[in-house]
mmCIF file of C-alpha atoms in Angstrom:
data_model
loop_
_atom_site.group_PDB
_atom_site.id
_atom_site.type_symbol
_atom_site.label_atom_id
_atom_site.label_comp_id
_atom_site.label_asym_id
_atom_site.label_seq_id
_atom_site.Cartn_x
_atom_site.Cartn_y
_atom_site.Cartn_z
ATOM 1 C CA UNK O 1 -3.697 0.250 -28.232
ATOM 2 C CA UNK O 2 -7.339 1.272 -27.844
ATOM 3 C CA UNK O 3 -9.946 0.717 -30.531
ATOM 4 C CA UNK O 4 -9.727 4.188 -32.075
ATOM 5 C CA UNK O 5 -5.951 3.896 -32.353
ATOM 6 C CA UNK O 6 -6.365 0.476 -33.955
ATOM 7 C CA UNK O 7 -8.804 1.890 -36.518
ATOM 8 C CA UNK O 8 -6.524 4.850 -37.222
ATOM 9 C CA UNK O 9 -3.660 2.400 -37.797
ATOM 10 C CA UNK O 10 -5.776 0.536 -40.380
ATOM 11 C CA UNK O 11 -6.297 3.798 -42.273
ATOM 12 C CA UNK O 12 -2.577 4.566 -42.085
ATOM 13 C CA UNK O 13 -1.590 1.081 -43.262
ATOM 14 C CA UNK O 14 -4.034 1.294 -46.155
ATOM 15 C CA UNK O 15 -2.823 4.747 -47.228
ATOM 16 C CA UNK O 16 0.802 3.628 -47.130
ATOM 17 C CA UNK O 17 0.030 0.545 -49.223
ATOM 18 C CA UNK O 18 -1.851 2.632 -51.786
ATOM 19 C CA UNK O 19 1.273 4.716 -52.372
ATOM 20 C CA UNK O 20 3.530 1.643 -52.545
ATOM 21 C CA UNK O 21 1.147 -0.098 -54.937
ATOM 22 C CA UNK O 22 0.974 2.985 -57.167
ATOM 23 C CA UNK O 23 4.678 2.529 -57.898
ATOM 24 C CA UNK O 24 4.470 -1.152 -58.818
ATOM 25 C CA UNK O 25 0.973 -1.564 -60.267
ATOM 26 C CA UNK O 26 0.498 1.426 -62.572
ATOM 27 C CA UNK O 27 2.229 -0.181 -65.555
ATOM 28 C CA UNK O 28 0.510 -3.596 -65.345
ATOM 29 C CA UNK O 29 -2.908 -1.959 -64.872
ATOM 30 C CA UNK O 30 -2.291 0.138 -67.988
ATOM 31 C CA UNK O 31 -1.234 -2.980 -69.940
ATOM 32 C CA UNK O 32 -4.333 -4.830 -68.739
ATOM 33 C CA UNK O 33 -6.608 -1.977 -69.842
ATOM 34 C CA UNK O 34 -4.938 -1.890 -73.257
ATOM 35 C CA UNK O 35 -5.361 -5.666 -73.660
ATOM 36 C CA UNK O 36 -9.021 -5.458 -72.674
ATOM 37 C CA UNK O 37 -9.718 -2.586 -75.058
ATOM 38 C CA UNK O 38 -7.971 -4.434 -77.894
ATOM 39 C CA UNK O 39 -10.196 -7.451 -77.234
ATOM 40 C CA UNK O 40 -13.360 -5.343 -77.043
ATOM 41 C CA UNK O 41 -12.563 -3.476 -80.259
ATOM 42 C CA UNK O 42 -12.049 -6.828 -81.990
ATOM 43 C CA UNK O 43 -15.537 -8.035 -80.947
ATOM 44 C CA UNK O 44 -14.127 -9.965 -78.002
ATOM 45 C CA UNK O 45 -15.216 -9.911 -74.390
ATOM 46 C CA UNK O 46 -13.840 -9.941 -70.880
ATOM 47 C CA UNK O 47 -14.707 -12.834 -68.577
ATOM 48 C CA UNK O 48 -14.178 -12.320 -64.834
ATOM 49 C CA UNK O 49 -13.984 -14.806 -61.965
ATOM 50 C CA UNK O 50 -13.049 -15.110 -58.298
ATOM 51 C CA UNK O 51 -14.305 -16.469 -54.965
ATOM 52 C CA UNK O 52 -15.905 -14.702 -52.005
ATOM 53 C CA UNK O 53 -14.939 -11.031 -52.018
ATOM 54 C CA UNK O 54 -13.136 -11.627 -55.308
ATOM 55 C CA UNK O 55 -16.422 -12.926 -56.752
ATOM 56 C CA UNK O 56 -18.000 -9.622 -55.767
ATOM 57 C CA UNK O 57 -15.097 -7.800 -57.460
ATOM 58 C CA UNK O 58 -15.583 -9.861 -60.647
ATOM 59 C CA UNK O 59 -19.283 -9.058 -60.591
ATOM 60 C CA UNK O 60 -18.597 -5.356 -60.007
ATOM 61 C CA UNK O 61 -16.146 -5.224 -62.914
ATOM 62 C CA UNK O 62 -18.535 -6.917 -65.342
ATOM 63 C CA UNK O 63 -21.530 -4.831 -64.312
ATOM 64 C CA UNK O 64 -19.483 -1.638 -64.673
ATOM 65 C CA UNK O 65 -18.417 -2.662 -68.182
ATOM 66 C CA UNK O 66 -21.955 -3.542 -69.221
ATOM 67 C CA UNK O 67 -23.546 -0.453 -67.680
ATOM 68 C CA UNK O 68 -21.030 2.387 -67.204
ATOM 69 C CA UNK O 69 -18.309 3.636 -64.888
ATOM 70 C CA UNK O 70 -18.313 7.432 -64.514
ATOM 71 C CA UNK O 71 -19.128 8.494 -68.073
ATOM 72 C CA UNK O 72 -21.860 7.661 -70.532
ATOM 73 C CA UNK O 73 -20.864 5.147 -73.175
ATOM 74 C CA UNK O 74 -22.292 2.082 -74.903
ATOM 75 C CA UNK O 75 -22.189 -1.146 -72.906
ATOM 76 C CA UNK O 76 -19.064 -3.262 -73.221
ATOM 77 C CA UNK O 77 -19.015 -7.062 -73.499
ATOM 78 C CA UNK O 78 -18.130 -8.515 -70.109
ATOM 79 C CA UNK O 79 -19.384 -11.567 -68.233
ATOM 80 C CA UNK O 80 -19.064 -12.313 -64.538
ATOM 81 C CA UNK O 81 -18.610 -16.065 -64.167
ATOM 82 C CA UNK O 82 -19.605 -15.705 -60.519
ATOM 83 C CA UNK O 83 -23.205 -14.586 -60.932
ATOM 84 C CA UNK O 84 -25.037 -17.524 -62.518
ATOM 85 C CA UNK O 85 -26.098 -19.466 -59.424
ATOM 86 C CA UNK O 86 -27.715 -22.339 -61.309
ATOM 87 C CA UNK O 87 -24.628 -22.766 -63.489
ATOM 88 C CA UNK O 88 -22.200 -22.616 -60.544
ATOM 89 C CA UNK O 89 -24.150 -25.081 -58.434
ATOM 90 C CA UNK O 90 -24.822 -27.535 -61.251
ATOM 91 C CA UNK O 91 -21.138 -27.688 -62.207
ATOM 92 C CA UNK O 92 -20.109 -28.030 -58.565
ATOM 93 C CA UNK O 93 -22.687 -30.810 -58.073
ATOM 94 C CA UNK O 94 -22.118 -32.725 -61.316
ATOM 95 C CA UNK O 95 -18.339 -32.324 -61.523
ATOM 96 C CA UNK O 96 -16.318 -30.505 -58.898
ATOM 97 C CA UNK O 97 -16.155 -26.993 -57.446
ATOM 98 C CA UNK O 98 -12.700 -26.686 -58.997
ATOM 99 C CA UNK O 99 -14.391 -26.655 -62.425
ATOM 100 C CA UNK O 100 -17.038 -23.965 -61.863
ATOM 101 C CA UNK O 101 -15.130 -21.292 -63.786
ATOM 102 C CA UNK O 102 -13.169 -23.512 -66.177
ATOM 103 C CA UNK O 103 -16.303 -25.013 -67.721
ATOM 104 C CA UNK O 104 -17.753 -21.536 -68.229
ATOM 105 C CA UNK O 105 -14.534 -20.297 -69.835
ATOM 106 C CA UNK O 106 -14.624 -23.326 -72.113
ATOM 107 C CA UNK O 107 -18.246 -22.666 -73.108
ATOM 108 C CA UNK O 108 -18.251 -18.871 -73.316
ATOM 109 C CA UNK O 109 -14.699 -17.846 -74.155
ATOM 110 C CA UNK O 110 -12.849 -17.779 -77.419
ATOM 111 C CA UNK O 111 -9.554 -16.687 -78.942
ATOM 112 C CA UNK O 112 -8.974 -12.980 -78.452
ATOM 113 C CA UNK O 113 -11.032 -12.712 -75.269
ATOM 114 C CA UNK O 114 -9.536 -11.755 -71.894
ATOM 115 C CA UNK O 115 -9.995 -13.525 -68.556
ATOM 116 C CA UNK O 116 -9.791 -11.377 -65.432
ATOM 117 C CA UNK O 117 -8.753 -13.962 -62.812
ATOM 118 C CA UNK O 118 -9.007 -12.638 -59.246
ATOM 119 C CA UNK O 119 -7.496 -14.444 -56.248
ATOM 120 C CA UNK O 120 -6.026 -12.663 -53.232
ATOM 121 C CA UNK O 121 -3.723 -15.610 -52.489
ATOM 122 C CA UNK O 122 -3.154 -16.690 -56.080
ATOM 123 C CA UNK O 123 -3.915 -20.265 -55.017
ATOM 124 C CA UNK O 124 -7.660 -20.655 -55.665
ATOM 125 C CA UNK O 125 -7.933 -23.983 -57.477
ATOM 126 C CA UNK O 126 -11.007 -23.044 -59.513
ATOM 127 C CA UNK O 127 -9.355 -19.810 -60.693
ATOM 128 C CA UNK O 128 -6.198 -21.732 -61.630
ATOM 129 C CA UNK O 129 -8.295 -24.201 -63.639
ATOM 130 C CA UNK O 130 -10.017 -21.311 -65.425
ATOM 131 C CA UNK O 131 -6.610 -19.887 -66.392
ATOM 132 C CA UNK O 132 -5.466 -23.265 -67.744
ATOM 133 C CA UNK O 133 -8.572 -23.512 -69.941
ATOM 134 C CA UNK O 134 -8.137 -19.883 -71.033
ATOM 135 C CA UNK O 135 -4.626 -20.666 -72.225
ATOM 136 C CA UNK O 136 -5.882 -23.706 -74.144
ATOM 137 C CA UNK O 137 -8.457 -21.476 -75.869
ATOM 138 C CA UNK O 138 -5.964 -18.655 -76.662
ATOM 139 C CA UNK O 139 -7.618 -16.319 -74.170
ATOM 140 C CA UNK O 140 -5.221 -13.878 -72.554
ATOM 141 C CA UNK O 141 -5.229 -13.523 -68.777
ATOM 142 C CA UNK O 142 -5.111 -10.576 -66.417
ATOM 143 C CA UNK O 143 -4.363 -11.939 -62.938
ATOM 144 C CA UNK O 144 -5.299 -9.787 -59.959
ATOM 145 C CA UNK O 145 -3.652 -11.249 -56.865
ATOM 146 C CA UNK O 146 -1.563 -10.449 -53.794
ATOM 147 C CA UNK O 147 1.288 -11.620 -51.575
ATOM 148 C CA UNK O 148 3.781 -13.353 -53.899
ATOM 149 C CA UNK O 149 1.178 -14.111 -56.577
ATOM 150 C CA UNK O 150 0.897 -17.751 -55.533
ATOM 151 C CA UNK O 151 0.489 -20.521 -58.083
ATOM 152 C CA UNK O 152 -1.379 -18.119 -60.346
ATOM 153 C CA UNK O 153 1.750 -16.069 -60.985
ATOM 154 C CA UNK O 154 3.626 -19.272 -61.832
ATOM 155 C CA UNK O 155 1.280 -20.430 -64.599
ATOM 156 C CA UNK O 156 0.885 -17.132 -66.447
ATOM 157 C CA UNK O 157 2.207 -16.837 -69.977
ATOM 158 C CA UNK O 158 4.564 -14.107 -71.104
ATOM 159 C CA UNK O 159 1.756 -12.112 -72.756
ATOM 160 C CA UNK O 160 -0.490 -12.304 -69.691
ATOM 161 C CA UNK O 161 -0.593 -9.476 -67.139
ATOM 162 C CA UNK O 162 0.106 -9.918 -63.427
ATOM 163 C CA UNK O 163 -1.273 -7.273 -61.059
ATOM 164 C CA UNK O 164 0.102 -8.467 -57.718
ATOM 165 C CA UNK O 165 -0.572 -6.331 -54.636
ATOM 166 C CA UNK O 166 2.577 -6.146 -52.483
ATOM 167 C CA UNK O 167 0.892 -7.035 -49.167
ATOM 168 C CA UNK O 168 0.153 -9.969 -46.873
ATOM 169 C CA UNK O 169 -3.110 -8.770 -45.295
ATOM 170 C CA UNK O 170 -6.217 -9.984 -47.136
ATOM 171 C CA UNK O 171 -8.057 -6.780 -46.174
ATOM 172 C CA UNK O 172 -5.315 -4.563 -47.606
ATOM 173 C CA UNK O 173 -5.032 -6.699 -50.770
ATOM 174 C CA UNK O 174 -8.792 -6.476 -51.345
ATOM 175 C CA UNK O 175 -8.718 -2.690 -50.870
ATOM 176 C CA UNK O 176 -6.102 -2.367 -53.602
ATOM 177 C CA UNK O 177 -7.978 -4.835 -55.817
ATOM 178 C CA UNK O 178 -10.999 -2.532 -55.711
ATOM 179 C CA UNK O 179 -8.818 0.469 -56.570
ATOM 180 C CA UNK O 180 -7.182 -1.508 -59.403
ATOM 181 C CA UNK O 181 -10.614 -2.401 -60.801
ATOM 182 C CA UNK O 182 -11.659 1.239 -60.667
ATOM 183 C CA UNK O 183 -8.419 2.182 -62.452
ATOM 184 C CA UNK O 184 -9.090 -0.483 -65.096
ATOM 185 C CA UNK O 185 -12.618 0.810 -65.688
ATOM 186 C CA UNK O 186 -11.453 4.423 -65.879
ATOM 187 C CA UNK O 187 -8.530 3.537 -68.174
ATOM 188 C CA UNK O 188 -10.772 1.558 -70.498
ATOM 189 C CA UNK O 189 -13.122 4.541 -70.741
ATOM 190 C CA UNK O 190 -10.195 6.874 -71.392
ATOM 191 C CA UNK O 191 -8.814 4.633 -74.131
ATOM 192 C CA UNK O 192 -12.229 4.353 -75.800
ATOM 193 C CA UNK O 193 -13.569 7.861 -75.243
ATOM 194 C CA UNK O 194 -10.470 10.019 -74.735
ATOM 195 C CA UNK O 195 -9.675 12.042 -71.648
#
């Protein structure tokens, strides 16, 4: 297979996964948007966390909520737990990297808030710790993951939402994560502003 065929195959694989994911992820994305809107309307907020590319996704989600997606609206309360470099590095230095999100959830989150926990494998220890603290603080969780959901899927409560991309490839999972985040942002706007 030459390079152009290889690239074409990546497009084909991605398009096929998008259609498969549409069947399985539409309902949980809608539930997640409804939970987030309920929290926002009750003066709550959405906290978002993840590592690497998932950190970028958490940051994108929060910045889109605070600023806007595709329509004008007031800013919405969202915090990316991945963007405060001094906070992340001080927690990692003084405690452990596994606590970088959990300590922020403990300090910033409260009952009625929502945690958007992003991990392509579902096994990121610091994301798992954040979810455990969220549960202790009566914060609901929306888990955005892939493969079989990993340990993250195992620790979710009944009222939490699992958005698990049915794929093994990290690249394909991340592509669907971005689409899911766009769908969340659009759905939140639709619920708040109407279609």
